[in-house]
CSV table of C-alpha atoms in Angstrom, one decimal:
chain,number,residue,atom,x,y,z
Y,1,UNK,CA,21.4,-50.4,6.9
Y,2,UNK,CA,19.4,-47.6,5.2
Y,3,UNK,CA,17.5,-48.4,1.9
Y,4,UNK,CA,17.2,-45.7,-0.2
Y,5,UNK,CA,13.8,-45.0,-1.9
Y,6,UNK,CA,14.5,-45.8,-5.5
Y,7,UNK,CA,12.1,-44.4,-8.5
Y,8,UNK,CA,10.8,-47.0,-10.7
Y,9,UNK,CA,12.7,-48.4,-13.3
Y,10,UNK,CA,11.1,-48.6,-16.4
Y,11,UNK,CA,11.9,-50.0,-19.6
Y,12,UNK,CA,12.7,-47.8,-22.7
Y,13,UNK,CA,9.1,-48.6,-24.2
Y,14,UNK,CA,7.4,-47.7,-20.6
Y,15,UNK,CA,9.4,-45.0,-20.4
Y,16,UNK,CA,9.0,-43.4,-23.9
Y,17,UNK,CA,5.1,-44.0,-23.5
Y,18,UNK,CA,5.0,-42.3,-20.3
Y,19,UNK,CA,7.0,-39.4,-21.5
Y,20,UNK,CA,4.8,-39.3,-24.4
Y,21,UNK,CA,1.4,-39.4,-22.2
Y,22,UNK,CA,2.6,-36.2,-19.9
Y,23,UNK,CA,3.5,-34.4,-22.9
Y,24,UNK,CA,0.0,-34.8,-24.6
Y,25,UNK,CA,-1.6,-34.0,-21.4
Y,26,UNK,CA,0.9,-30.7,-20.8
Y,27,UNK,CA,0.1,-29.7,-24.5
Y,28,UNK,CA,-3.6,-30.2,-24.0
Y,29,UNK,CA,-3.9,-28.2,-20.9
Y,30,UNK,CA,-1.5,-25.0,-22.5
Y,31,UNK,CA,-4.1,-25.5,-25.5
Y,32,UNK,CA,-7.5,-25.0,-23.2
Y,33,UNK,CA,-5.2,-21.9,-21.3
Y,34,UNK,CA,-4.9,-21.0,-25.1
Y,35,UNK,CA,-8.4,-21.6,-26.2
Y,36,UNK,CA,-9.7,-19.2,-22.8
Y,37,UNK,CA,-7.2,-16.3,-23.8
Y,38,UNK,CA,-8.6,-16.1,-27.0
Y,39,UNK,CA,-12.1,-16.2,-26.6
Y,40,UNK,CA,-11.0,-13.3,-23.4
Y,41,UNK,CA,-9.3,-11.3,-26.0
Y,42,UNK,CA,-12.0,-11.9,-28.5
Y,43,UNK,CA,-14.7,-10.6,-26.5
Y,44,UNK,CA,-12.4,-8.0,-25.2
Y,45,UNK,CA,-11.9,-6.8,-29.0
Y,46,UNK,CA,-15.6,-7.1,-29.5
Y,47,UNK,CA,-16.4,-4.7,-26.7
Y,48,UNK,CA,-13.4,-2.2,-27.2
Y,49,UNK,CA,-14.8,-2.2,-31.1
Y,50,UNK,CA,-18.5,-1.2,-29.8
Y,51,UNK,CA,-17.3,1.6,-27.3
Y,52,UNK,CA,-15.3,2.6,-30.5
Y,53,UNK,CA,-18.3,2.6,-32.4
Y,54,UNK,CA,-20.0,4.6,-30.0
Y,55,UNK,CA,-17.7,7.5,-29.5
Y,56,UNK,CA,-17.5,8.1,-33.3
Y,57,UNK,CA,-21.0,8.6,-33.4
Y,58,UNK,CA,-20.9,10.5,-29.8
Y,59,UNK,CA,-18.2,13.0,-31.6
Y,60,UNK,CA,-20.1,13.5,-34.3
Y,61,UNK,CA,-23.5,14.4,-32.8
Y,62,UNK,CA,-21.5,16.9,-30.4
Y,63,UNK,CA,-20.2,18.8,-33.7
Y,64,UNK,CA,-23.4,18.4,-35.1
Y,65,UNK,CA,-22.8,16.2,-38.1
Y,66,UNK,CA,-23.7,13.0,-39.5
Y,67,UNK,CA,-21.8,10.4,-39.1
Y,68,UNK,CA,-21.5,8.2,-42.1
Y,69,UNK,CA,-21.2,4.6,-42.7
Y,70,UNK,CA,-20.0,2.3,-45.3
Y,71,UNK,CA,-23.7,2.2,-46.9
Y,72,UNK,CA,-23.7,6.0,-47.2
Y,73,UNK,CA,-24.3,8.8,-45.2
Y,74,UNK,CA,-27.1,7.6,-42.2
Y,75,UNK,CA,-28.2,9.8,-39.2
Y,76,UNK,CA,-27.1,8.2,-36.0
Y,77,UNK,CA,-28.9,5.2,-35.0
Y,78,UNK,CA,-32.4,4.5,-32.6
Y,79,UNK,CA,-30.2,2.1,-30.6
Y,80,UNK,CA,-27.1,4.2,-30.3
Y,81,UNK,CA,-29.4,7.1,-29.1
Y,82,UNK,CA,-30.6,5.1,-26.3
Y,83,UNK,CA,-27.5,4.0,-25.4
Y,84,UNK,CA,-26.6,7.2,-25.2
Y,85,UNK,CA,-29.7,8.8,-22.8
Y,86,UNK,CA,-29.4,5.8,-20.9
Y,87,UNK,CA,-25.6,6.6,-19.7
Y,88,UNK,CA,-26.9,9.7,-19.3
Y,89,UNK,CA,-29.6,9.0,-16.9
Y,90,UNK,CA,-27.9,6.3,-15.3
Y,91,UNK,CA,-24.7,8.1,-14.6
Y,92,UNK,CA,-26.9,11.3,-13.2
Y,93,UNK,CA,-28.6,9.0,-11.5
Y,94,UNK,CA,-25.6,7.8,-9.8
Y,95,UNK,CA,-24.4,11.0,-8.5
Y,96,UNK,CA,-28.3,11.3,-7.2
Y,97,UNK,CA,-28.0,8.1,-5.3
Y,98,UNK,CA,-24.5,9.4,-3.7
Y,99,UNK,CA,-25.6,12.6,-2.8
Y,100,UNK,CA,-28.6,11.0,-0.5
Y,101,UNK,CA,-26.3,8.3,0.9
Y,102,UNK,CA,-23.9,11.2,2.3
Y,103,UNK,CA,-26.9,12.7,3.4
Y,104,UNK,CA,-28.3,10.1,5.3
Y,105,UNK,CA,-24.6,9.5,6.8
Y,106,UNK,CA,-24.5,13.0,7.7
Y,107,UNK,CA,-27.7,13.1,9.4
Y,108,UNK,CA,-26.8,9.1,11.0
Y,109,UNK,CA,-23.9,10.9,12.3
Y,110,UNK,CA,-25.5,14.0,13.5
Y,111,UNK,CA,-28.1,11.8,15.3
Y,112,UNK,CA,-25.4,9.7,16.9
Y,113,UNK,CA,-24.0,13.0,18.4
Y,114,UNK,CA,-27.6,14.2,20.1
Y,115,UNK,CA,-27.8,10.0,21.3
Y,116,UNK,CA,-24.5,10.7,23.3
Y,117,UNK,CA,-25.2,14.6,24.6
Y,118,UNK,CA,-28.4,13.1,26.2
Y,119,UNK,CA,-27.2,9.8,27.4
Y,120,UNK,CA,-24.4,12.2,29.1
Y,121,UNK,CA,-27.1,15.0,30.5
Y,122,UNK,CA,-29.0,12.2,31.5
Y,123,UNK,CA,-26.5,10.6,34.0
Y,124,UNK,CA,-25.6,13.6,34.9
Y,125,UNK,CA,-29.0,15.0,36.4
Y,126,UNK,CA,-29.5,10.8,37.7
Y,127,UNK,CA,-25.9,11.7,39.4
Y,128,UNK,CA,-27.1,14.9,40.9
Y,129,UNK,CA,-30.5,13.7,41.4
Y,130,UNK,CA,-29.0,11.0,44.3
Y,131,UNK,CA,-25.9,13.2,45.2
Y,132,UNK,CA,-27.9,16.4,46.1
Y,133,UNK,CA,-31.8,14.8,47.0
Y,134,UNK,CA,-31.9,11.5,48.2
Y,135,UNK,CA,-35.2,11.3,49.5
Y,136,UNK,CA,-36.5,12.3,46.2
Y,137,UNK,CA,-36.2,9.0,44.5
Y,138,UNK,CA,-38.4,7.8,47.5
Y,139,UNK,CA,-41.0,10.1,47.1
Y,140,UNK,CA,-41.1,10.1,44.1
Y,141,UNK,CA,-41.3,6.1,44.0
Y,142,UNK,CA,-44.4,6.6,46.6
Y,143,UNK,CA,-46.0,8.9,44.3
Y,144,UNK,CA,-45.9,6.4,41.6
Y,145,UNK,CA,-47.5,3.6,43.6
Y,146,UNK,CA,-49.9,5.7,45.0
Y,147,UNK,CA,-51.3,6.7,41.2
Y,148,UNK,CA,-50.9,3.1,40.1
Y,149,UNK,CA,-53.1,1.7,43.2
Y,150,UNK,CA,-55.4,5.1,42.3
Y,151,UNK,CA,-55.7,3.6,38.6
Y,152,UNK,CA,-56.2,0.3,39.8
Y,153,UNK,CA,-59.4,1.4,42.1
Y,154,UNK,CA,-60.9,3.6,39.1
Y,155,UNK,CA,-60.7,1.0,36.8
Y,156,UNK,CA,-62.2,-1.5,39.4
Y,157,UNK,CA,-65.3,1.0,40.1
Y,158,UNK,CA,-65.5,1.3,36.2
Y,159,UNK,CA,-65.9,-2.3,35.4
Y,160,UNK,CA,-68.4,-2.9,38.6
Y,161,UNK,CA,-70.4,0.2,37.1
Y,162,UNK,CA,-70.4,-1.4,33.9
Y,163,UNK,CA,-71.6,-4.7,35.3
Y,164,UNK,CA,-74.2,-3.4,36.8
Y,165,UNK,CA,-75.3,-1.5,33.6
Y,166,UNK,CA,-75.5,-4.9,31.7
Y,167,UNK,CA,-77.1,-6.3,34.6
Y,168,UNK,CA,-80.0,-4.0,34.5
Y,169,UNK,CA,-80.5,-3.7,30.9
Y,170,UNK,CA,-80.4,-7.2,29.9
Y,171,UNK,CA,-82.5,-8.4,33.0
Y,172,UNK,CA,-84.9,-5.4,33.1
């Protein structure tokens, strides 16, 4: 016979308790989701007031006026100034920055382009070199290790000569 998985029976005092115990824990997590949206919207009133702030006094510069305040008529702020130059020069900045980085891809690119043409040339005239002269490679593998073995005997008489220089100074 199959049993059937039965959910725990409690009592109406159990029961009412544990109702009551999820309920305080729902409401205090939709109150910390609460808490969070406001402070997000706070800040996000905050900063929308500031940018506000700042194009009042951005409108009025560009038409040449003053822009007046609740104390009475002020000329635009030290810090709003700043603010403003430094949007300035950051933004033109910016559009420096991008202009070199699409020049450096356009020149990465470019170079890419040359790397490829004379990897191609290059196998080509290794291609020919073996297709049309084969004995070239020899010779010119004989020439090589004749210079090296050349090198090696100058640089041989070189250091004897040079040993024999020390030689006669030190001792003579």
């Amino acid at each position: 016979m199959k049993e059937h998985l039965s959910v725990p029976k409690f009592d109406t005092g159990d029961q009412q308790a544990f109702i009551k115990q999820n309920m305080l824990q729902r409401f205090k997590e939709i109150h910390q989701e609460h808490e969070k949206e406001y402070l997000r919207i706070l800040n996000t009133l905050d900063y929308q007031m500031k940018k506000l702030e700042l194009m009042r006094e951005s409108v009025a510069v560009g038409r040449g006026q003053d822009f007046r305040k609740a104390g009475g008529q002020t000329e635009l702020n030290n810090r709003s100034k700043n603010m403003l130059r430094e949007n300035e020069s950051l933004t033109s900045n910016l559009r420096l920055a991008d202009e070199l980085i699409n020049q450096a891809k356009t020149v990465k690119s470019s170079l890419v382009q040359q790397k490829n043409r004379i990897m191609n040339v290059s196998s080509k005239v290794l291609r020919l070199k073996d297709e049309l002269l084969p004995g070239v490679s020899t010779l010119l593998g004989r020439i090589k290790h004749a210079k090296t073995k050349r090198q090696l005997i100058m640089v041989a008489f070189s250091l004897a000569f040079l040993i024999v220089l020390f030689v006669v100074y030190h001792y003579g």
